[in-house]
Amino acid sequence: MAKLFSLFSKFTDVLMAICLASMAILVFGNVVLRYAFDSGITWSEEMSRFFFVWLTFLGAIGALKDNSHLGVDMFIKKLPLQAKRVVYVISNLIVLYVLWLVLDGSWKSTLISTNAHAPATGLPMSYIYGIGIVMSVGMGMIVLHHLYIALFRRDRLHELMRTKESEEEIMRESLDQNQSVTGGNR
């Protein structure tokens, strides 16, 4: 199971990198063409917008996987362990319900938009609405995995309950992880 989640994590990271790089290249290239050569790529802006939408939704999956979404846990910290588990399970069941609603709406929008095409690229608009399906399924798998840990791996509940209180804390934790992977400062 750990290998599957690791593979899924790497796959989403690669997709995010591709989206970001493609978006940057298209926007920069179009700016250079527009100002230096008085021309441009007609579909560049539209594709950049598509990549940005995909990047945002894939980033939400990655943030959930790493437990990097910002959260407020001042009330939960005061609860006993069993109450924390109950609150965690209830909140994740609510998240699963919301993901179900996103999946249902994205599925319907994707089916409706298969014959609608983007004006500049001609791509089916279902490519845009389809990311909601990818996001809800990906996040649903992560939430189900977290629920399994909360219910059956009681010793790891504190890992799941850990929320990030500020962007600085997220950046500091990311820097610490990178240093541990690379072996610290050389």
Coordinates of C-alpha atoms in Angstrom, one line a residue:
M1 CA 0.0 0.0 0.0
A2 CA 2.9 2.4 0.8
K3 CA 4.4 1.8 -2.6
L4 CA 1.1 2.6 -4.3
F5 CA 0.8 5.9 -2.4
S6 CA 4.5 6.7 -3.1
L7 CA 3.9 6.1 -6.8
F8 CA 0.7 8.2 -6.8
S9 CA 2.6 11.0 -5.0
K10 CA 5.4 11.0 -7.5
F11 CA 3.0 10.9 -10.4
T12 CA 1.1 14.0 -9.1
D13 CA 4.4 15.8 -8.4
V14 CA 5.5 15.2 -12.0
L15 CA 2.2 16.3 -13.4
M16 CA 2.4 19.5 -11.3
A17 CA 5.9 20.2 -12.5
I18 CA 4.9 19.7 -16.1
C19 CA 1.9 22.0 -15.7
L20 CA 4.0 24.7 -14.0
A21 CA 6.8 24.5 -16.6
S22 CA 4.4 24.5 -19.5
M23 CA 2.5 27.4 -18.1
A24 CA 5.7 29.4 -17.6
I25 CA 7.1 28.6 -21.0
L26 CA 3.9 29.5 -22.8
V27 CA 3.4 32.8 -20.9
F28 CA 7.0 33.9 -21.2
G29 CA 7.2 32.9 -24.8
N30 CA 4.0 34.8 -25.7
V31 CA 5.2 37.9 -23.9
V32 CA 8.5 37.8 -25.8
L33 CA 6.8 37.2 -29.1
R34 CA 4.3 40.0 -28.4
Y35 CA 6.8 42.7 -27.4
A36 CA 9.8 41.7 -29.5
F37 CA 8.2 40.5 -32.7
D38 CA 4.7 42.1 -32.5
S39 CA 3.0 38.6 -32.8
G40 CA 2.0 35.9 -30.4
I41 CA 0.7 32.4 -30.0
T42 CA -3.0 32.5 -30.2
W43 CA -3.7 29.5 -28.0
S44 CA -1.0 30.3 -25.4
E45 CA -3.2 32.1 -22.9
E46 CA -5.9 29.5 -23.0
M47 CA -3.5 26.6 -22.5
S48 CA -1.8 28.5 -19.7
R49 CA -5.2 28.8 -18.0
F50 CA -5.9 25.1 -18.5
F51 CA -2.5 24.2 -17.0
F52 CA -3.2 26.6 -14.0
V53 CA -6.5 24.9 -13.3
W54 CA -4.9 21.5 -13.4
L55 CA -2.0 22.7 -11.3
T56 CA -4.3 24.1 -8.6
F57 CA -6.4 20.9 -8.3
L58 CA -3.3 18.6 -8.3
G59 CA -1.7 20.9 -5.7
A60 CA -4.8 20.4 -3.5
I61 CA -4.2 16.6 -3.7
G62 CA -0.5 17.0 -2.8
A63 CA -1.3 19.3 0.1
L64 CA -3.8 16.8 1.5
K65 CA -1.4 14.0 1.1
D66 CA 1.3 15.9 3.0
N67 CA -1.2 17.2 5.5
S68 CA -0.2 20.7 4.5
H69 CA -3.6 22.4 4.4
L70 CA -3.8 25.2 6.9
G71 CA -6.1 24.4 9.8
V72 CA -7.2 25.6 13.2
D73 CA -6.9 23.0 16.0
M74 CA -7.1 25.0 19.2
F75 CA -10.3 23.3 20.3
I76 CA -9.1 19.8 19.2
K77 CA -5.9 20.1 21.2
K78 CA -7.9 20.4 24.4
L79 CA -9.9 17.1 23.8
P80 CA -8.9 13.7 25.1
L81 CA -7.5 11.2 22.6
Q82 CA -10.7 9.3 22.1
A83 CA -12.7 12.5 21.4
K84 CA -10.0 13.6 19.0
R85 CA -10.4 10.4 17.1
V86 CA -14.2 10.8 16.9
V87 CA -13.9 14.4 15.7
Y88 CA -11.3 13.4 13.2
V89 CA -13.5 10.6 11.8
I90 CA -16.6 12.8 11.6
S91 CA -14.7 15.7 9.9
N92 CA -13.2 13.2 7.3
L93 CA -16.6 11.7 6.7
I94 CA -17.9 15.2 5.9
V95 CA -14.9 15.7 3.6
L96 CA -15.7 12.5 1.8
Y97 CA -19.3 13.7 1.3
V98 CA -18.1 16.9 -0.2
L99 CA -15.7 15.0 -2.4
W100 CA -18.6 12.9 -3.5
L101 CA -20.5 16.1 -4.4
V102 CA -17.5 17.4 -6.4
L103 CA -17.2 14.0 -8.2
D104 CA -20.8 14.0 -9.1
G105 CA -20.8 17.5 -10.3
S106 CA -17.5 17.1 -12.2
W107 CA -18.8 13.9 -13.8
K108 CA -22.0 15.6 -15.0
S109 CA -20.1 18.6 -16.3
T110 CA -17.5 16.5 -18.1
L111 CA -20.2 14.5 -19.9
I112 CA -22.2 17.6 -20.8
S113 CA -19.0 19.4 -22.1
T114 CA -17.6 16.6 -24.3
N115 CA -19.0 18.3 -27.4
A116 CA -18.1 21.9 -26.3
H117 CA -14.7 23.0 -27.5
A118 CA -12.4 25.7 -26.2
P119 CA -12.3 28.7 -28.7
A120 CA -8.5 29.0 -29.2
T121 CA -7.2 25.4 -28.8
G122 CA -10.3 23.5 -29.9
L123 CA -9.8 21.1 -27.0
P124 CA -12.9 19.6 -25.5
M125 CA -13.9 21.5 -22.4
S126 CA -14.3 18.1 -20.7
Y127 CA -10.5 18.2 -20.2
I128 CA -11.0 21.1 -17.9
Y129 CA -14.0 19.7 -16.0
G130 CA -12.3 16.2 -15.8
I131 CA -9.8 17.5 -13.3
G132 CA -12.6 17.6 -10.7
I133 CA -13.0 13.8 -11.2
V134 CA -9.2 13.3 -10.8
M135 CA -9.1 15.5 -7.7
S136 CA -12.1 14.0 -5.9
V137 CA -10.9 10.4 -6.6
G138 CA -7.3 11.2 -5.5
M139 CA -8.4 13.1 -2.4
G140 CA -11.0 10.4 -1.6
M141 CA -8.3 7.7 -1.6
I142 CA -6.1 9.8 0.7
V143 CA -9.0 10.5 3.1
L144 CA -10.0 6.8 3.2
H145 CA -6.3 5.9 3.9
H146 CA -6.3 8.5 6.7
L147 CA -9.5 7.1 8.1
Y148 CA -8.0 3.7 8.1
I149 CA -5.0 4.9 10.1
A150 CA -7.2 6.8 12.5
L151 CA -9.4 3.8 13.2
F152 CA -6.9 0.9 13.1
R153 CA -3.5 2.4 13.7
R154 CA -4.2 4.3 16.9
D155 CA -0.5 5.0 17.6
R156 CA -0.3 7.2 14.4
L157 CA -3.3 9.4 15.1
H158 CA -1.1 12.3 16.2
E159 CA 0.5 12.4 12.7
L160 CA -3.0 12.9 11.1
M161 CA -4.1 15.5 13.6
R162 CA -1.1 17.7 13.0
T163 CA -2.3 20.9 11.3
K164 CA -0.1 23.7 9.9
E165 CA -0.7 27.0 11.7
S166 CA 1.1 29.3 9.3
E167 CA 2.9 29.4 5.9
E168 CA 6.2 29.9 7.8
E169 CA 5.7 26.6 9.6
I170 CA 5.0 24.8 6.3
M171 CA 8.1 26.3 4.7
R172 CA 10.2 25.4 7.7
E173 CA 9.0 21.9 7.7
S174 CA 9.6 21.6 4.0
L175 CA 13.1 22.9 4.4
D176 CA 13.8 20.4 7.2
Q177 CA 12.5 17.5 5.0
N178 CA 14.7 18.6 2.1
Q179 CA 17.8 18.8 4.4
S180 CA 17.1 15.3 5.8
V181 CA 16.8 13.9 2.3
T182 CA 20.0 15.6 1.0
G183 CA 22.0 14.9 4.2
G184 CA 22.0 18.4 5.6
N185 CA 24.4 21.2 4.7
R186 CA 27.6 20.2 3.0

